[in-house]
Amino acid sequence: MNLRIAWQVLKKDLRLGPRSPILLWAIVFPLVGTFVVQIVFGSLFAPQPRLGIVDEGGSQVAAEMAAVEGIDLRLLDEESALTQLVRDNDLDAGLVLPAGFDEQIRAGEQPPLQFFVGGESLASNRLILAVTTLDAVRSVEGTTAPVEVELVASGEPVLPMSSRMMPLLVLFALLIAGVFVPAFSIVQERESGTMTALLVSPARGVDVLAAKAMMGLVLAFLMTLVTLWLNDALGTQPAALLLAVLVGALMLAEIGLLFGSGAKDSKTLFALMKSVNILLFAPVIFYIFPDWPQWIAQIFPTYWIINPIFEVAIQDAGVADVIGQLAVALVICLALVPFVVLLSRRMTQQVVAAA
Amino acid sequence: MNAARRAAIVRAIVAKDLREFSRDRLWMVLTPLMLVFYVGILWLLPSTVDESIDVGVYARGLGGPVGEALASDAISAEQGIDVVLFDDAEALAAAVIEGTEVEVDGQKRSVAVGIAFPDDLAATLAAGAPATVTVYVDAAVPAEIQTAMTAFVREATYGLAGIGLPVSQAEAELIVVGEDRVGAQISPQERMTPLIAVMVLLVESMALAGLVAVEIQSRTAKAVVASPASVGDLLSAKGLTGTLLAFSQAGLVLLLVGAFGYEPLLLVVALLIGSIMTAGFGMLAGSAGRDFMTTIFISMVFIIPMAVPAVAALFPGAASGWVQLLPTYGFIETIVGVTAYGQGWSDSVGYLLMSSVWCVAIFGAGWFILRRRVEAL
């Protein structure tokens, strides 16, 4: 491989890169992905019980419920609006607190509790909301509970969904920048005939592919760090993070070379991506569902780059904690090299033959 | 030229396009593989909803209505709580803290919450002395469940101490609004099915866009219309190819996940409208006639907003007003209605009409723009 020629090809790609829509995607994705995953999907898998309250008299019950952790509370002005939201399953339950409700409670008049639940609300959410509401009413009543409740917590808390979605975002950033950019760039060069032009120059196939891989690696490295930064997940171990992201970018750039040199045209590349990408993405599903058998995720090669990044960025692991996993990732990268060489030779032969 | 001759020409162009796809061995291998993956993902998702909280209870010292209810199995999972009774407080603590499984009715059960009422609770309360109830929780248990369990314990002991409810007829006032789906909730698998079907449709719009773009770039479209085929024949053939590709694959996915069990004709109509619409998108994106990457990029501009109604269907509640205005909303709602809610023609006719109008508009726009592009070649 001639580094000087590879550098010239890379410079050309960097100069022409901004004209490519895929480069735009690679740069825009961290912003779009962060928004979609954190705002839209964040509440999909761990929905909190949702309660709507119409408080007609400034009841203390509403204030008590607002202070309860883990309940999504919405205050409304009209009972009809509340009923509609409950009916549409925009809320799990609704509570109407008429004027003077607190005074009636304190006077021991036992006013009726206007509490209604949505047909599609989960039974557990109904129970949580009902029993918590009743507890809030008790606190307004001022009665001392007959017992003290001692809460004994054990084990590790489950990470919030926003953290568990992080591997998905990181892999997207790595995939678009590390795989899509070099793969599409190679195929475009083949289809537009510029690959033939390059190969009749002193550049060899390996120089061109090295330049493409370098572009994917640098872009994937940077965009992964941007994604982590946007999600406030840079962790506390910068050296470990940079190392883990670098290995991740390396593996994905190598996969990009495999895709790009293996596909004879854009259509084939598209077919390759829409199917093989499911395998690349498989490990991230296991972070979203921690109850699933986690060993399955280890079958997939991308687990060995995503997990170290996850552990460093989210769980503050150091280099020593992830070095074993990164070593496995590097072994996978090494194992892919012969395939890259084989496919690149085949591609060069095809381009030369076509010329 | 008569209609039969026109149909033969369109059929020949469609056959040529499909042959082109079928000659691509990788496409032929990977496309079914992708469908298998999609179906696999759907089958992996839970097909039921666990809507109860598994609670271990040691309640030897608990009398009163709650104690009796626990002892008689009167509290069921449909009330949001699935009680596992323990004979030993230490075993209960171990089950929560160490995650030890216990055997109940021949089944291995685990509990994330444990409530241990002291043995002398009734006597202590009767004497007016202070008592403590221990609630064991796994730290992974959400905060709202921890709060609710604490409140549940307090409420149980109010009854035991003879203190009545602060409100009247709480049970009678508990009104269920809408169809009560406790025990029959929409499972994640059912929620995801429309999204997968719609994604297959939209991804196939990219395949058509790519095909159209290549024909414009290489000017084969011009060559075709120089033959006895007219521009109209070419456009009909492209629309038909796109519709066939999208419809067959999305239909196959729905078939493999068993979605055609209820109102199959309604589902077929909804899919067909969706397929024609996505073929329209493919014609629009492909008419730019640029390289594959640009075509994909243009397609993504359509696909992302068009997938929003399917994503919105994953979430509880009605979709926002702007989502309902999107062209794909109607046929997606029909698929959701049939596959998840068991709705029929009368519930879906409005959505289908809305979708049909959009379908005509989008396919018409695709036809018009692509026609101008081909004629300008």
XYZ file of C-alpha atoms in Angstrom:
732
model
C 0.000 0.000 0.000
C 1.243 3.476 -0.899
C 0.323 5.865 1.908
C 0.988 8.961 -0.167
C -1.458 7.842 -2.873
C -4.021 6.749 -0.293
C -3.750 10.205 1.276
C -4.314 11.853 -2.131
C -7.459 9.757 -2.655
C -8.648 10.604 0.851
C -8.072 14.312 0.220
C -10.144 14.049 -2.944
C -12.958 12.318 -1.019
C -12.877 14.908 1.735
C -12.999 17.695 -0.835
C -15.930 16.180 -2.733
C -17.579 14.654 0.340
C -19.851 17.567 1.254
C -21.648 17.079 -2.085
C -22.699 13.576 -1.048
C -26.107 13.192 0.639
C -24.836 10.286 2.715
C -22.242 12.528 4.331
C -25.017 14.940 5.171
C -26.936 12.046 6.732
C -23.892 11.026 8.760
C -23.627 14.525 10.175
C -27.341 15.232 10.629
C -28.147 11.819 12.084
C -26.825 12.355 15.634
C -29.192 15.306 16.008
C -32.219 13.601 14.466
C -31.528 10.254 16.147
C -31.096 11.816 19.563
C -34.364 13.672 19.200
C -36.303 10.657 17.946
C -34.923 8.148 20.433
C -34.942 10.308 23.527
C -38.186 12.159 22.952
C -40.294 9.723 20.967
C -39.067 6.260 21.949
C -37.901 7.051 25.464
C -41.326 6.447 26.907
C -42.306 3.466 24.745
C -40.950 0.561 26.729
C -41.302 1.906 30.258
C -44.551 3.824 30.287
C -45.270 5.573 33.535
C -48.797 5.608 34.908
C -50.527 8.738 33.605
C -53.049 10.570 35.745
C -55.144 13.581 34.826
C -56.640 15.767 37.526
C -59.332 18.419 37.345
C -58.800 20.386 40.516
C -61.740 22.725 40.998
C -60.808 23.987 44.428
C -57.029 23.953 44.845
C -56.976 20.587 46.604
C -53.918 19.389 48.478
C -54.452 15.989 46.841
C -53.314 17.425 43.501
C -50.170 18.814 45.124
C -49.494 15.471 46.862
C -49.890 13.579 43.570
C -47.610 16.016 41.762
C -44.888 15.172 44.276
C -45.102 11.409 43.674
C -42.128 10.137 41.724
C -42.869 8.050 38.637
C -46.395 9.283 37.947
C -46.979 11.368 34.851
C -49.434 14.004 36.063
C -51.479 16.330 33.890
C -53.727 19.076 35.258
C -56.834 19.930 33.260
C -59.577 22.518 33.501
C -62.574 20.595 32.218
C -64.008 17.245 33.267
C -65.153 16.607 29.692
C -61.586 17.053 28.395
C -60.321 14.723 31.102
C -62.872 12.059 30.204
C -61.960 12.325 26.524
C -58.250 11.908 27.240
C -58.936 8.872 29.411
C -61.220 7.417 26.738
C -58.539 7.939 24.047
C -55.934 6.249 26.271
C -53.930 9.458 26.467
C -54.292 9.060 30.237
C -54.592 5.907 32.364
C -56.927 7.476 34.885
C -58.709 10.687 35.723
C -59.542 12.289 39.051
C -62.001 15.108 39.626
C -61.552 17.047 42.839
C -64.565 19.316 43.371
C -64.312 22.602 45.271
C -64.352 21.992 49.001
C -63.148 18.395 48.663
C -60.343 18.822 51.222
C -62.650 20.481 53.742
C -65.158 17.628 53.416
C -62.375 15.091 53.952
C -61.079 16.882 57.049
C -64.617 17.164 58.398
C -65.007 13.388 57.997
C -67.881 13.758 55.526
C -66.532 11.050 53.244
C -67.173 12.797 49.898
C -67.376 10.564 46.823
C -64.074 10.055 45.011
C -64.597 10.728 41.307
C -61.875 8.503 39.968
C -62.174 6.804 36.599
C -59.824 4.644 34.581
C -59.308 4.127 30.858
C -60.325 0.823 29.323
C -56.861 0.322 27.821
C -54.939 1.163 31.000
C -52.955 -1.688 32.503
C -54.364 -3.275 35.654
C -51.092 -2.526 37.466
C -51.297 1.158 36.515
C -54.898 1.310 37.729
C -53.835 -0.162 41.066
C -50.851 2.155 41.398
C -52.896 5.254 40.646
C -55.861 4.248 42.802
C -53.877 3.290 45.860
C -51.539 6.295 45.571
C -54.517 8.638 45.208
C -56.133 7.117 48.276
C -52.878 7.593 50.171
C -52.822 11.260 49.127
C -56.406 11.647 50.379
C -55.349 10.057 53.670
C -52.605 12.630 54.046
C -55.185 15.411 53.550
C -57.371 13.726 56.167
C -54.443 14.001 58.582
C -54.835 10.503 59.989
C -51.699 8.872 61.281
C -51.128 5.493 59.661
C -51.429 2.578 62.088
C -48.070 1.200 60.934
C -44.692 2.427 59.868
C -43.580 1.027 56.526
C -39.911 0.184 56.262
C -38.715 -0.011 52.669
C -35.743 -2.324 52.140
C -34.242 -1.954 48.648
C -31.663 -4.368 47.262
C -29.740 -4.921 44.055
C -28.769 -2.550 41.306
C -31.306 -0.145 39.869
C -32.160 -0.707 36.199
C -30.767 1.972 33.946
C -33.333 4.428 32.584
C -34.590 3.826 29.061
C -32.665 6.833 27.746
C -29.412 5.093 28.778
C -30.526 1.732 27.424
C -31.268 3.330 24.058
C -27.738 4.725 23.875
C -26.216 1.652 22.137
C -28.838 2.032 19.392
C -27.894 5.659 18.800
C -24.168 4.917 18.901
C -24.499 2.034 16.465
C -26.537 4.202 14.100
C -23.840 6.863 14.144
C -21.130 4.248 13.604
C -23.094 2.532 10.866
C -23.978 5.581 8.814
C -20.529 7.124 9.025
C -18.438 3.951 9.200
C -20.311 1.627 6.827
C -22.567 3.702 4.585
C -20.039 6.413 3.717
C -17.160 4.163 2.505
C -19.463 1.538 0.978
C -21.509 3.988 -1.073
C -18.393 5.919 -1.995
C -16.757 2.751 -3.425
C -19.893 1.734 -5.325
C -20.399 5.243 -6.675
C -16.786 5.283 -7.919
C -17.451 1.997 -9.692
C -20.729 3.088 -11.226
C -19.500 6.486 -12.384
C -16.341 4.969 -13.841
C -13.978 7.005 -11.687
C -12.725 3.790 -10.065
C -11.454 2.701 -13.496
C -9.776 6.066 -13.914
C -8.170 5.748 -10.483
C -6.878 2.260 -11.232
C -5.192 3.298 -14.443
C -3.325 5.914 -12.398
C -0.468 4.816 -10.089
C -3.133 4.103 -7.414
C -3.844 0.453 -6.704
C -7.109 -0.989 -5.393
C -5.705 -1.301 -1.890
C -4.757 2.417 -1.839
C -8.285 3.421 -2.838
C -9.850 1.134 -0.241
C -7.464 2.353 2.470
C -8.540 5.929 1.733
C -12.218 4.982 1.871
C -11.700 3.073 5.129
C -9.836 6.001 6.639
C -12.649 8.378 5.735
C -15.227 6.023 7.304
C -13.095 5.511 10.390
C -12.481 9.211 11.043
C -16.082 10.164 10.382
C -17.463 7.292 12.499
C -15.089 8.157 15.329
C -16.089 11.826 15.315
C -19.814 11.296 14.865
C -19.939 8.699 17.646
C -18.295 11.149 20.002
C -20.740 13.860 18.887
C -23.662 11.467 19.498
C -22.389 10.631 22.977
C -21.799 14.314 23.713
C -25.306 15.267 22.562
C -26.693 12.650 24.913
C -24.477 13.754 27.787
C -22.864 10.310 27.867
C -19.140 10.898 27.573
C -18.487 9.087 30.874
C -15.565 9.863 33.156
C -12.798 7.846 31.474
C -11.755 9.740 28.332
C -8.876 7.403 27.428
C -11.094 4.331 27.653
C -13.839 6.077 25.697
C -11.535 7.156 22.872
C -10.057 3.652 22.665
C -13.457 1.935 22.626
C -14.869 4.332 20.006
C -11.743 3.949 17.882
C -12.024 0.153 17.852
C -15.734 0.485 17.063
C -15.063 2.859 14.175
C -12.366 0.499 12.895
C -14.673 -2.525 12.832
C -17.514 -0.645 11.146
C -15.186 0.930 8.555
C -13.946 -2.567 7.759
C -17.515 -3.773 7.340
C -18.058 -0.749 5.072
C -15.180 -1.957 2.900
C -16.672 -5.452 2.787
C -20.039 -4.068 1.707
C -18.555 -1.636 -0.801
C -16.128 -4.035 -2.449
C -18.580 -6.944 -2.324
C -21.466 -5.137 -4.048
C -21.284 -4.874 -7.807
C -23.706 -1.950 -7.943
C -25.906 0.301 -5.807
C -28.876 -2.029 -6.012
C -26.864 -4.930 -4.651
C -25.421 -2.726 -1.949
C -28.905 -1.612 -0.990
C -30.103 -5.229 -0.781
C -27.022 -6.137 1.245
C -27.588 -3.326 3.688
C -31.299 -3.769 4.214
C -30.718 -7.373 5.239
C -27.295 -7.616 6.899
C -27.853 -4.468 8.943
C -30.431 -6.352 10.990
C -27.619 -8.644 12.171
C -25.413 -5.684 12.967
C -28.189 -4.091 14.996
C -29.267 -7.256 16.830
C -27.171 -6.710 20.007
C -28.696 -3.319 20.788
C -32.130 -4.870 21.289
C -30.785 -6.707 24.326
C -29.967 -3.429 26.079
C -33.542 -2.283 25.614
C -34.878 -5.536 27.095
C -32.593 -6.371 30.046
C -34.819 -9.329 30.995
C -33.889 -11.204 27.793
C -31.010 -13.704 27.995
C -28.064 -11.381 27.511
C -25.627 -14.050 26.320
C -27.391 -14.114 22.937
C -26.119 -10.591 22.235
C -22.524 -11.855 22.453
C -23.055 -13.979 19.341
C -23.081 -10.851 17.191
C -19.749 -9.190 16.293
C -20.975 -5.652 16.958
C -21.642 -6.571 20.612
C -17.870 -6.501 21.192
C -17.637 -2.852 20.212
C -20.962 -1.590 21.490
C -20.687 -3.083 24.962
C -17.302 -1.485 25.761
C -18.590 1.897 24.568
C -21.742 1.387 26.665
C -19.788 0.389 29.774
C -17.364 3.297 29.462
C -19.901 5.960 28.506
C -22.746 4.949 30.814
C -21.169 2.919 33.600
C -17.845 4.786 33.834
C -15.765 1.654 33.206
C -12.033 2.101 32.685
C -9.616 0.657 30.137
C -8.901 -2.362 32.343
C -12.614 -3.211 32.518
C -13.117 -3.289 28.766
C -9.744 -4.339 27.402
C -10.780 -7.988 27.129
C -13.859 -7.120 25.079
C -11.871 -4.771 22.862
C -9.329 -7.544 22.294
C -12.157 -9.783 21.035
C -13.277 -6.935 18.761
C -9.763 -6.564 17.372
C -9.568 -10.314 16.744
C -12.830 -10.022 14.762
C -11.328 -7.078 12.841
C -8.248 -9.178 12.040
C -10.409 -12.100 10.978
C -12.238 -9.818 8.530
C -9.015 -8.655 6.851
C -8.641 -11.681 4.522
C -12.215 -11.179 3.335
C -11.544 -7.493 2.661
C -8.402 -8.417 0.706
C -10.236 -11.111 -1.246
C -13.189 -8.895 -2.131
C -11.004 -5.929 -3.002
C -8.937 -8.115 -5.380
C -12.109 -9.388 -6.974
C -13.431 -5.849 -7.281
C -10.187 -4.645 -8.890
C -10.299 -7.537 -11.357
C -13.935 -6.769 -12.207
C -13.204 -3.061 -12.710
C -10.167 -3.809 -14.876
C -12.099 -6.414 -16.867
C -14.989 -4.009 -17.387
C -12.579 -1.335 -18.603
C -54.092 0.386 -30.100
C -56.690 -1.636 -28.233
C -56.764 -2.309 -24.504
C -55.611 -5.924 -24.847
C -52.534 -4.838 -26.776
C -51.799 -2.138 -24.210
C -52.160 -4.663 -21.380
C -49.743 -6.995 -23.142
C -47.150 -4.217 -23.450
C -47.523 -3.241 -19.783
C -47.260 -6.909 -18.825
C -44.086 -7.252 -20.875
C -42.449 -4.223 -19.213
C -43.443 -5.459 -15.738
C -42.059 -8.895 -16.580
C -38.826 -7.281 -17.780
C -38.498 -5.300 -14.533
C -39.229 -8.302 -12.348
C -36.805 -10.415 -14.379
C -34.163 -7.789 -13.769
C -34.727 -8.088 -10.044
C -34.777 -11.877 -10.180
C -31.467 -11.980 -12.076
C -29.805 -10.255 -9.170
C -28.924 -13.334 -7.152
C -27.961 -11.370 -4.067
C -31.254 -9.458 -4.137
C -33.091 -12.763 -4.499
C -31.322 -14.200 -1.462
C -31.302 -11.148 0.741
C -34.860 -9.937 0.220
C -36.459 -13.150 1.576
C -33.826 -13.151 4.299
C -34.878 -9.640 5.302
C -38.508 -10.760 5.468
C -37.499 -13.707 7.655
C -35.637 -11.340 9.973
C -38.644 -9.042 10.203
C -40.923 -11.941 11.013
C -38.333 -13.273 13.491
C -38.232 -9.931 15.257
C -42.015 -9.925 15.495
C -42.093 -13.437 16.915
C -39.425 -12.483 19.446
C -41.580 -9.705 20.835
C -43.892 -10.627 23.709
C -47.305 -11.733 22.492
C -48.966 -11.029 25.826
C -48.916 -8.158 28.288
C -48.061 -8.815 31.902
C -50.139 -6.142 33.575
C -49.856 -7.263 37.165
C -47.223 -6.687 39.813
C -45.828 -9.920 41.295
C -45.834 -9.425 45.052
C -44.684 -11.897 47.673
C -46.627 -11.605 50.905
C -45.980 -13.020 54.336
C -49.226 -12.297 56.136
C -49.604 -14.680 59.051
C -50.303 -11.737 61.334
C -52.728 -10.033 59.027
C -56.425 -10.468 59.651
C -59.317 -8.307 58.492
C -60.684 -8.104 54.970
C -57.272 -7.812 53.309
C -55.866 -10.806 55.194
C -58.913 -12.855 54.294
C -58.723 -11.747 50.682
C -55.080 -12.789 50.472
C -55.751 -16.133 52.107
C -58.702 -16.883 49.817
C -57.008 -15.879 46.542
C -59.673 -13.173 46.098
C -57.030 -10.773 44.823
C -56.315 -11.696 41.227
C -53.853 -10.585 38.582
C -56.688 -8.740 36.868
C -56.749 -6.388 39.816
C -53.147 -5.452 39.065
C -51.470 -7.508 41.736
C -50.422 -11.144 41.583
C -49.913 -12.389 45.131
C -47.493 -15.169 46.029
C -48.045 -16.225 49.629
C -44.988 -17.151 51.722
C -44.980 -19.203 54.911
C -41.695 -17.821 56.059
C -40.664 -14.145 56.306
C -36.995 -15.015 55.792
C -37.770 -16.946 52.617
C -39.678 -13.897 51.370
C -36.711 -11.614 52.081
C -34.372 -14.047 50.293
C -36.726 -14.271 47.320
C -36.574 -10.510 46.793
C -33.003 -9.739 47.867
C -31.290 -12.778 46.343
C -33.814 -13.377 43.578
C -34.522 -16.931 44.777
C -37.351 -18.576 42.872
C -40.180 -20.233 44.757
C -42.472 -22.989 43.605
C -46.168 -22.119 43.574
C -48.688 -24.620 42.208
C -45.895 -26.457 40.431
C -44.590 -23.275 38.778
C -41.341 -21.463 39.491
C -42.115 -17.879 40.473
C -39.968 -14.896 41.299
C -41.052 -11.746 43.070
C -39.578 -8.269 42.871
C -41.618 -6.926 45.795
C -42.173 -8.582 49.150
C -44.415 -7.477 52.007
C -43.773 -8.973 55.425
C -46.472 -8.259 57.970
C -45.291 -8.981 61.537
C -46.806 -12.047 63.240
C -48.262 -10.017 66.107
C -49.630 -7.209 63.935
C -53.306 -7.646 64.827
C -52.574 -7.765 68.542
C -50.183 -4.805 68.354
C -52.718 -2.679 66.513
C -55.473 -3.693 68.917
C -53.274 -2.544 71.770
C -52.655 0.756 69.975
C -48.923 0.110 69.982
C -46.653 1.103 67.083
C -45.874 -1.548 64.486
C -43.610 -1.791 61.472
C -44.293 -3.600 58.202
C -41.296 -4.353 56.013
C -41.537 -3.954 52.248
C -38.662 -5.556 50.336
C -38.079 -4.272 46.861
C -35.585 -4.957 44.146
C -33.931 -1.650 43.258
C -35.035 -2.235 39.663
C -38.683 -1.835 40.705
C -39.924 1.554 39.458
C -40.428 4.306 42.022
C -44.181 4.496 41.457
C -44.583 0.809 42.311
C -42.525 1.225 45.483
C -44.738 4.184 46.462
C -47.893 2.258 45.612
C -46.838 -0.791 47.629
C -46.093 1.387 50.641
C -49.509 3.010 50.263
C -51.118 -0.421 49.802
C -49.645 -1.625 53.098
C -50.826 1.456 54.955
C -54.309 1.118 53.475
C -54.456 -2.564 54.422
C -53.636 -1.758 58.022
C -56.111 1.130 58.236
C -58.801 -1.453 57.703
C -57.220 -3.724 60.284
C -57.190 -0.888 62.825
C -60.846 -0.221 62.159
C -60.309 3.101 60.412
C -62.691 3.501 57.490
C -62.112 5.021 54.088
C -61.874 8.820 53.948
C -64.076 8.815 50.839
C -67.383 7.160 50.204
C -68.075 4.244 47.926
C -64.663 4.391 46.319
C -65.285 1.114 44.532
C -68.651 2.183 43.117
C -67.157 5.430 41.851
C -64.425 3.615 39.932
C -65.610 4.022 36.388
C -63.983 2.363 33.404
C -64.123 4.658 30.387
C -64.144 2.874 27.023
C -63.851 -0.837 26.392
C -62.260 -2.527 29.389
C -59.224 -4.382 28.019
C -57.866 -5.718 31.298
C -56.647 -9.215 30.509
C -56.798 -8.503 26.772
C -54.292 -5.705 26.284
C -52.602 -4.993 22.946
C -49.304 -6.880 23.051
C -45.972 -5.429 21.850
C -46.126 -7.958 18.979
C -49.511 -6.623 17.875
C -48.341 -3.023 18.236
C -45.243 -3.686 16.142
C -46.928 -5.590 13.295
C -48.255 -2.506 11.441
C -44.891 -0.768 11.769
C -43.040 -3.709 10.228
C -45.571 -3.984 7.387
C -45.356 -0.258 6.689
C -41.560 -0.315 6.796
C -41.524 -3.118 4.218
C -43.835 -1.047 2.000
C -41.794 2.113 2.343
C -38.445 0.384 1.835
C -39.779 -1.129 -1.369
C -40.634 2.377 -2.598
C -36.855 2.871 -2.609
C -36.426 -0.199 -4.814
C -38.846 1.258 -7.371
C -37.236 4.686 -7.086
C -33.847 3.097 -7.817
C -35.242 1.236 -10.824
C -36.867 4.375 -12.261
C -33.756 6.478 -11.612
C -31.532 3.973 -13.436
C -33.887 3.906 -16.433
C -33.845 7.691 -16.639
C -30.091 7.927 -16.133
C -29.336 5.280 -18.727
C -32.140 6.630 -20.955
C -33.633 3.156 -21.370
C -36.971 4.812 -20.581
C -36.558 6.791 -23.797
C -35.739 3.606 -25.670
C -38.844 1.885 -24.341
C -41.185 4.681 -25.409
C -39.580 4.689 -28.854
C -40.955 1.139 -29.222
C -44.719 0.526 -29.597
C -45.016 1.243 -25.869
C -46.319 4.683 -24.946
C -45.227 6.777 -21.967
C -48.500 5.797 -20.318
C -47.658 2.109 -20.743
C -44.230 2.650 -19.215
C -45.662 4.556 -16.253
C -48.405 1.972 -15.720
C -45.780 -0.756 -15.745
C -43.564 1.049 -13.233
C -46.530 1.691 -10.957
C -47.564 -1.932 -11.224
C -44.041 -3.225 -10.542
C -43.706 -1.003 -7.459
C -47.143 -2.005 -6.197
C -46.429 -5.703 -6.754
C -43.062 -5.591 -5.004
C -44.416 -3.721 -2.003
C -47.725 -5.559 -1.716
C -46.293 -9.054 -2.065
C -43.611 -8.539 0.567
C -45.758 -6.703 3.112
C -48.538 -9.228 2.541
C -46.137 -12.094 3.089
C -44.926 -10.601 6.369
C -48.507 -10.202 7.603
C -49.323 -13.723 6.456
C -46.335 -15.198 8.283
C -47.249 -13.477 11.545
C -50.821 -14.701 11.246
C -52.366 -11.257 10.829
C -54.870 -12.387 8.193
C -56.972 -14.307 10.675
C -59.526 -11.511 11.012
C -61.044 -9.426 8.177
C -58.462 -10.540 5.590
C -60.152 -8.675 2.740
C -60.074 -5.400 4.657
C -56.390 -5.920 5.366
C -55.707 -6.692 1.707
C -57.487 -3.492 0.636
C -55.522 -1.404 3.158
C -52.243 -2.975 2.032
C -53.110 -2.433 -1.599
C -53.825 1.256 -1.024
C -50.538 1.522 0.892
C -48.661 -0.280 -1.885
C -50.038 1.983 -4.628
C -49.222 5.006 -2.499
C -45.634 3.852 -1.936
C -45.301 3.151 -5.667
C -46.296 6.803 -6.149
C -43.549 7.853 -3.752
C -41.093 5.636 -5.642
C -42.033 7.302 -8.941
C -41.655 10.745 -7.393
C -38.245 9.974 -5.888
C -37.017 8.128 -8.970
C -38.084 10.850 -11.409
C -35.169 12.971 -10.209
C -33.138 10.480 -12.234
C -30.027 11.015 -10.184
C -27.519 8.485 -8.895
C -28.597 5.777 -6.482
C -27.439 7.613 -3.372
C -29.353 10.775 -4.227
C -32.409 8.677 -5.022
C -32.159 6.975 -1.633
C -31.749 10.344 0.015
C -34.836 11.740 -1.718
C -36.756 8.562 -0.800
C -35.776 8.976 2.844
C -37.284 12.455 2.806
C -40.623 10.764 2.003
C -40.153 7.660 4.114
C -39.356 9.260 7.454
C -42.513 11.403 7.745
C -44.653 8.663 6.181
C -43.539 6.164 8.837
C -44.594 8.511 11.659
C -48.226 7.243 11.904
C -46.919 3.676 12.279
C -44.556 4.795 15.030
C -47.373 6.774 16.661
C -49.470 3.586 16.728
C -46.889 2.057 19.061
C -47.826 4.540 21.721
C -51.002 4.635 23.731
C -53.442 7.382 22.959
C -54.793 9.143 19.919
C -52.328 10.443 17.334
C -51.760 14.191 17.174
C -53.718 16.223 14.636
C -50.734 16.715 12.318
C -50.065 12.959 12.284
C -53.654 12.349 11.185
C -53.059 14.638 8.212
C -50.218 12.492 6.860
C -51.117 10.449 3.757
C -50.192 7.111 5.319
C -52.293 7.647 8.453
C -55.513 6.188 7.045
C -54.255 2.846 5.808
C -51.965 2.431 8.832
C -54.907 3.052 11.173
C -56.866 0.427 9.253
C -54.045 -2.122 9.676
C -53.772 -1.231 13.377
C -57.547 -1.422 13.788
C -57.797 -4.851 12.178
C -54.675 -6.513 13.593
C -54.765 -5.073 17.113
C -58.348 -4.050 17.875
C -60.360 -6.453 15.759
C -62.145 -3.644 13.924
C -64.220 -4.209 10.826
C -65.299 -2.413 7.654
C -67.629 0.042 9.380
C -64.827 1.275 11.664
C -62.315 1.544 8.829
C -64.277 2.909 5.900
C -63.494 6.532 6.783
C -59.780 5.828 7.021
C -59.828 3.892 3.757
C -61.587 6.748 1.949
C -59.102 9.249 3.328
C -56.206 7.021 2.259
C -57.697 6.460 -1.170
C -57.866 10.204 -1.797
C -54.226 10.594 -0.746
C -53.295 7.539 -2.792
C -54.826 9.008 -5.959
C -53.136 12.359 -5.301
C -49.676 10.867 -4.667
C -49.790 8.330 -7.462
C -51.127 11.062 -9.756
C -48.293 13.400 -8.754
C -45.739 10.614 -9.319
C -47.281 9.824 -12.705
C -47.361 13.490 -13.779
C -43.787 14.288 -12.742
C -42.325 11.061 -14.097
C -44.204 11.537 -17.373
C -42.728 15.008 -17.807
C -39.282 13.647 -16.978
C -39.532 10.806 -19.514
C -40.906 13.101 -22.198
C -38.063 15.545 -21.599
C -35.405 12.859 -22.193
